[in-house]
Amino acid sequence: MSQAKENAALAALDFVEDGMTLGLGSGSTAEIFIEKLGEKVAGGLKVQGVPTSSGTAACAKENGVPLIDVDRVSKIHLTIDGADEVDPLFTLIKGGGACLLREKIIANASDRMVVIADASKMVEQLGAFPLPVEIDPFGMALTADQIYQVLQDTGCKDGQTILRQNAEGTGPLITDGGHYIVDCKCGVIPNPGETAHFLEKIPGVMEHGLFVDLASVVIVGEEDHARVMELSRE
Ligand code: 5RP
């Protein structure tokens, strides 16, 4: 387990209060958080979690974190999730674990989103990490062409789209929602808000991995401590 990720996950526990409904993110850092949360639950903390993926649901069950069905929830106080890249305005690239659609639904419905990440995820400009875009399998080549065009038109250096394969190498990866993921080599994304806006206009795009104006706290894990950074979203 990376010590930096663990330090970020541990610091996120300070944001959790008794009685909260929590959005539980996906990925290795989020899973460390869930393990630590499970220890608190065993010690008497009362929370319920809304998982952002089937993997997260399994992890929460393993660690004794109670879950509530997303369709039975009217309020999510706080979501804790990882990220693939974080820029100085807390705009994120997410989706390295292929869970971006559900992650965004939950983050967007939450009062607050706290990102936990090791220091390697902090960047001046987004785009070195290929941007994941979740698409409907129907007409995927047409959709991929339009994504390429949007990335070119909004100033990304490249835009090449690559259909993500499953871990077994037997075909395209299928997300929890039954969609495909294309990973887009951008190089740089100079205007994330604009790129996000135009990607959202493509009918076959279910969701993209740019999280704009969602995170208000970023906890950066280092080897021996964690740095908490906050941004007002009032
Ligand atoms: C999953 C994600 C993850 O949060 C992201 O890939 C970071 O993962 P990790 O904590 O394993 O580095 O967006 O869709």
CSV table of C-alpha atoms and ligand atoms in Angstrom, one decimal:
chain,number,residue,atom,x,y,z
A,1,MET,CA,0.0,0.0,0.0
A,2,SER,CA,1.4,3.4,-0.9
A,3,GLN,CA,2.1,5.4,2.2
A,4,ALA,CA,1.2,8.7,0.3
A,5,LYS,CA,-2.2,7.3,-0.6
A,6,GLU,CA,-2.8,6.0,2.9
A,7,ASN,CA,-1.9,9.4,4.4
A,8,ALA,CA,-4.4,11.2,2.1
A,9,ALA,CA,-7.1,8.6,2.9
A,10,LEU,CA,-6.5,8.9,6.7
A,11,ALA,CA,-6.7,12.7,6.5
A,12,ALA,CA,-10.1,12.5,4.7
A,13,LEU,CA,-11.5,10.7,7.8
A,14,ASP,CA,-11.5,14.2,9.5
A,15,PHE,CA,-14.2,15.3,7.2
A,16,VAL,CA,-16.6,12.5,8.1
A,17,GLU,CA,-19.2,13.0,10.8
A,18,ASP,CA,-21.5,10.7,12.6
A,19,GLY,CA,-24.8,10.2,10.7
A,20,MET,CA,-23.5,11.2,7.3
A,21,THR,CA,-24.4,9.6,4.0
A,22,LEU,CA,-21.1,9.3,2.1
A,23,GLY,CA,-20.4,8.9,-1.6
A,24,LEU,CA,-17.7,6.3,-1.8
A,25,GLY,CA,-15.3,6.7,-4.7
A,26,SER,CA,-13.5,4.1,-6.7
A,27,GLY,CA,-9.9,3.2,-7.2
A,28,SER,CA,-7.0,2.2,-5.0
A,29,THR,CA,-6.9,5.4,-2.9
A,30,ALA,CA,-10.7,5.3,-2.4
A,31,GLU,CA,-10.4,1.7,-1.3
A,32,ILE,CA,-7.8,2.6,1.3
A,33,PHE,CA,-10.2,5.2,2.6
A,34,ILE,CA,-13.0,2.6,2.8
A,35,GLU,CA,-10.8,0.2,4.8
A,36,LYS,CA,-10.0,3.0,7.3
A,37,LEU,CA,-13.7,4.0,7.4
A,38,GLY,CA,-14.5,0.4,8.2
A,39,GLU,CA,-12.3,0.5,11.2
A,40,LYS,CA,-14.2,3.6,12.4
A,41,VAL,CA,-17.5,1.9,11.8
A,42,ALA,CA,-16.3,-1.1,13.9
A,43,GLY,CA,-15.5,1.4,16.6
A,44,GLY,CA,-19.1,2.8,16.6
A,45,LEU,CA,-19.2,5.5,13.8
A,46,LYS,CA,-22.6,5.6,12.1
A,47,VAL,CA,-22.5,6.3,8.4
A,48,GLN,CA,-24.0,4.9,5.3
A,49,GLY,CA,-22.2,4.7,1.9
A,50,VAL,CA,-23.4,5.1,-1.7
A,51,PRO,CA,-20.9,3.2,-3.8
A,52,THR,CA,-19.7,4.5,-7.2
A,53,SER,CA,-18.9,1.1,-8.7
A,54,SER,CA,-19.5,-2.6,-8.2
A,55,GLY,CA,-15.8,-2.8,-7.0
A,56,THR,CA,-16.4,-0.2,-4.4
A,57,ALA,CA,-19.6,-1.9,-3.2
A,58,ALA,CA,-17.7,-5.1,-2.7
A,59,CYS,CA,-14.9,-3.3,-0.9
A,60,ALA,CA,-17.4,-1.6,1.4
A,61,LYS,CA,-19.1,-4.9,2.2
A,62,GLU,CA,-15.7,-6.5,3.0
A,63,ASN,CA,-14.8,-3.7,5.4
A,64,GLY,CA,-18.2,-3.6,7.2
A,65,VAL,CA,-19.3,-0.2,5.8
A,66,PRO,CA,-23.1,-0.1,5.5
A,67,LEU,CA,-24.4,0.7,2.1
A,68,ILE,CA,-27.6,2.3,0.9
A,69,ASP,CA,-29.2,2.0,-2.5
A,70,VAL,CA,-28.6,5.1,-4.6
A,71,ASP,CA,-32.3,5.2,-5.4
A,72,ARG,CA,-33.2,5.5,-1.7
A,73,VAL,CA,-31.0,8.4,-1.0
A,74,SER,CA,-32.2,12.0,-0.9
A,75,LYS,CA,-29.1,13.6,0.4
A,76,ILE,CA,-25.3,12.9,0.2
A,77,HIS,CA,-23.3,14.9,2.6
A,78,LEU,CA,-19.9,14.2,1.3
A,79,THR,CA,-18.2,12.2,-1.4
A,80,ILE,CA,-14.6,11.0,-1.1
A,81,ASP,CA,-12.9,9.9,-4.3
A,82,GLY,CA,-9.6,9.7,-6.0
A,83,ALA,CA,-8.4,11.3,-9.2
A,84,ASP,CA,-6.0,10.7,-12.1
A,85,GLU,CA,-5.0,14.4,-12.4
A,86,VAL,CA,-5.8,17.5,-10.4
A,87,ASP,CA,-5.1,21.1,-11.6
A,88,PRO,CA,-4.7,24.2,-9.4
A,89,LEU,CA,-8.4,25.0,-9.7
A,90,PHE,CA,-9.3,21.5,-8.6
A,91,THR,CA,-10.5,20.5,-12.0
A,92,LEU,CA,-10.0,16.8,-12.3
A,93,ILE,CA,-9.4,14.0,-14.8
A,94,LYS,CA,-11.1,10.9,-13.5
A,95,GLY,CA,-12.0,7.5,-15.0
A,96,GLY,CA,-8.8,5.6,-14.9
A,97,GLY,CA,-10.8,2.9,-13.2
A,98,ALA,CA,-13.7,3.2,-15.7
A,99,CYS,CA,-16.2,4.4,-13.1
A,100,LEU,CA,-16.5,8.0,-14.2
A,101,LEU,CA,-20.2,8.1,-15.0
A,102,ARG,CA,-21.3,6.9,-11.6
A,103,GLU,CA,-18.6,8.8,-9.8
A,104,LYS,CA,-19.8,12.0,-11.5
A,105,ILE,CA,-23.5,11.3,-10.7
A,106,ILE,CA,-22.6,10.9,-7.0
A,107,ALA,CA,-20.1,13.8,-6.8
A,108,ASN,CA,-22.6,16.1,-8.5
A,109,ALA,CA,-25.4,15.1,-6.0
A,110,SER,CA,-23.1,15.6,-3.0
A,111,ASP,CA,-22.9,18.7,-0.8
A,112,ARG,CA,-19.1,18.4,-0.9
A,113,MET,CA,-16.5,16.5,-2.8
A,114,VAL,CA,-13.2,15.7,-1.2
A,115,VAL,CA,-10.5,14.3,-3.5
A,116,ILE,CA,-7.7,12.1,-2.1
A,117,ALA,CA,-4.6,11.7,-4.2
A,118,ASP,CA,-0.9,11.2,-3.9
A,119,ALA,CA,1.3,14.1,-5.0
A,120,SER,CA,2.0,12.6,-8.4
A,121,LYS,CA,-1.5,13.5,-9.4
A,122,MET,CA,-1.1,17.2,-9.0
A,123,VAL,CA,-0.4,19.0,-12.3
A,124,GLU,CA,-0.2,22.6,-13.6
A,125,GLN,CA,-2.2,21.7,-16.7
A,126,LEU,CA,-4.5,18.7,-17.3
A,127,GLY,CA,-4.0,16.3,-20.3
A,128,ALA,CA,-0.9,14.1,-19.8
A,129,PHE,CA,-3.2,11.4,-18.5
A,130,PRO,CA,-5.4,10.3,-21.4
A,131,LEU,CA,-8.9,11.6,-20.9
A,132,PRO,CA,-11.4,8.8,-20.4
A,133,VAL,CA,-14.8,9.3,-22.1
A,134,GLU,CA,-17.6,6.8,-21.5
A,135,ILE,CA,-19.6,6.2,-24.7
A,136,ASP,CA,-22.6,4.1,-25.9
A,137,PRO,CA,-21.5,1.1,-27.9
A,138,PHE,CA,-24.0,2.0,-30.7
A,139,GLY,CA,-22.3,4.1,-33.3
A,140,MET,CA,-19.0,4.2,-31.4
A,141,ALA,CA,-16.9,5.0,-34.4
A,142,LEU,CA,-19.0,8.0,-35.3
A,143,THR,CA,-18.9,9.1,-31.6
A,144,ALA,CA,-15.2,8.7,-31.4
A,145,ASP,CA,-14.8,10.9,-34.6
A,146,GLN,CA,-16.8,13.7,-33.0
A,147,ILE,CA,-14.8,13.4,-29.8
A,148,TYR,CA,-11.6,13.8,-31.8
A,149,GLN,CA,-13.0,16.8,-33.5
A,150,VAL,CA,-14.0,18.5,-30.2
A,151,LEU,CA,-10.6,17.9,-28.7
A,152,GLN,CA,-8.9,19.4,-31.8
A,153,ASP,CA,-11.3,22.4,-31.8
A,154,THR,CA,-10.8,23.1,-28.1
A,155,GLY,CA,-7.0,23.3,-28.4
A,156,CYS,CA,-5.9,19.8,-27.2
A,157,LYS,CA,-2.6,18.8,-28.8
A,158,ASP,CA,-3.7,15.5,-30.0
A,159,GLY,CA,-7.1,13.9,-29.6
A,160,GLN,CA,-6.5,10.3,-30.7
A,161,THR,CA,-9.1,8.0,-29.2
A,162,ILE,CA,-8.3,4.5,-28.1
A,163,LEU,CA,-11.0,2.0,-27.2
A,164,ARG,CA,-10.1,0.6,-23.8
A,165,GLN,CA,-9.8,-3.2,-23.6
A,166,ASN,CA,-10.9,-5.4,-20.7
A,167,ALA,CA,-8.3,-6.9,-18.3
A,168,GLU,CA,-8.5,-10.3,-20.0
A,169,GLY,CA,-7.7,-8.8,-23.4
A,170,THR,CA,-10.8,-10.5,-24.9
A,171,GLY,CA,-12.6,-7.3,-26.1
A,172,PRO,CA,-13.7,-3.8,-25.1
A,173,LEU,CA,-14.0,-3.0,-21.4
A,174,ILE,CA,-17.7,-2.8,-20.4
A,175,THR,CA,-18.4,-0.3,-17.6
A,176,ASP,CA,-20.8,-1.0,-14.8
A,177,GLY,CA,-23.4,0.9,-16.8
A,178,GLY,CA,-22.9,-1.2,-19.9
A,179,HIS,CA,-20.9,1.3,-21.9
A,180,TYR,CA,-17.4,1.5,-23.5
A,181,ILE,CA,-14.5,3.8,-22.6
A,182,VAL,CA,-12.4,5.6,-25.1
A,183,ASP,CA,-9.1,7.0,-23.7
A,184,CYS,CA,-8.2,10.3,-25.5
A,185,LYS,CA,-4.6,11.3,-25.9
A,186,CYS,CA,-4.8,15.1,-25.3
A,187,GLY,CA,-1.3,16.0,-24.4
A,188,VAL,CA,-2.7,19.2,-22.9
A,189,ILE,CA,-6.3,20.4,-22.3
A,190,PRO,CA,-5.9,24.2,-22.3
A,191,ASN,CA,-9.6,24.9,-21.7
A,192,PRO,CA,-11.1,22.1,-19.6
A,193,GLY,CA,-14.5,23.9,-19.2
A,194,GLU,CA,-14.8,24.4,-22.9
A,195,THR,CA,-13.8,20.9,-23.8
A,196,ALA,CA,-16.2,19.6,-21.2
A,197,HIS,CA,-19.0,21.7,-22.6
A,198,PHE,CA,-18.6,20.5,-26.2
A,199,LEU,CA,-18.1,16.9,-25.3
A,200,GLU,CA,-21.4,17.0,-23.5
A,201,LYS,CA,-23.1,17.9,-26.7
A,202,ILE,CA,-22.2,14.7,-28.5
A,203,PRO,CA,-25.2,12.3,-28.2
A,204,GLY,CA,-23.2,9.1,-27.9
A,205,VAL,CA,-21.1,10.5,-25.0
A,206,MET,CA,-22.6,9.2,-21.7
A,207,GLU,CA,-20.1,11.2,-19.7
A,208,HIS,CA,-16.5,12.4,-19.8
A,209,GLY,CA,-13.8,12.3,-17.2
A,210,LEU,CA,-13.4,16.1,-16.8
A,211,PHE,CA,-14.8,17.0,-13.3
A,212,VAL,CA,-15.2,20.8,-13.4
A,213,ASP,CA,-16.2,22.8,-10.4
A,214,LEU,CA,-17.0,19.7,-8.3
A,215,ALA,CA,-14.2,19.2,-5.8
A,216,SER,CA,-13.8,21.8,-3.0
A,217,VAL,CA,-11.2,19.9,-1.0
A,218,VAL,CA,-8.1,18.2,-2.3
A,219,ILE,CA,-6.0,16.2,0.1
A,220,VAL,CA,-2.5,15.5,-1.3
A,221,GLY,CA,-0.8,12.6,0.3
A,222,GLU,CA,3.0,12.7,0.7
A,223,GLU,CA,5.2,10.0,2.1
A,224,ASP,CA,5.2,11.4,5.7
A,225,HIS,CA,2.1,13.7,5.8
A,226,ALA,CA,-1.0,14.9,4.0
A,227,ARG,CA,-1.7,18.5,2.8
A,228,VAL,CA,-5.3,19.6,2.9
A,229,MET,CA,-6.2,22.3,0.4
A,230,GLU,CA,-9.7,23.9,0.3
A,231,LEU,CA,-11.4,26.1,-2.3
A,232,SER,CA,-14.6,28.0,-1.6
A,233,ARG,CA,-17.5,27.0,-4.0
A,234,GLU,CA,-20.0,29.4,-2.5
B,1,5RP,C1,-11.8,5.6,-11.2
B,1,5RP,C2,-11.1,6.9,-10.8
B,1,5RP,C3,-10.0,6.8,-9.8
B,1,5RP,O1,-10.4,7.7,-8.7
B,1,5RP,C4,-8.7,7.2,-10.3
B,1,5RP,O2,-8.4,6.4,-11.4
B,1,5RP,C5,-7.6,7.2,-9.3
B,1,5RP,O3,-7.3,5.9,-8.9
B,1,5RP,P1,-6.2,5.5,-7.9
B,1,5RP,O4,-6.7,6.0,-6.6
B,1,5RP,O5,-6.1,4.0,-8.0
B,1,5RP,O6,-4.9,6.1,-8.3
B,1,5RP,O7,-11.3,7.9,-11.4
B,1,5RP,O8,-12.6,5.8,-12.2
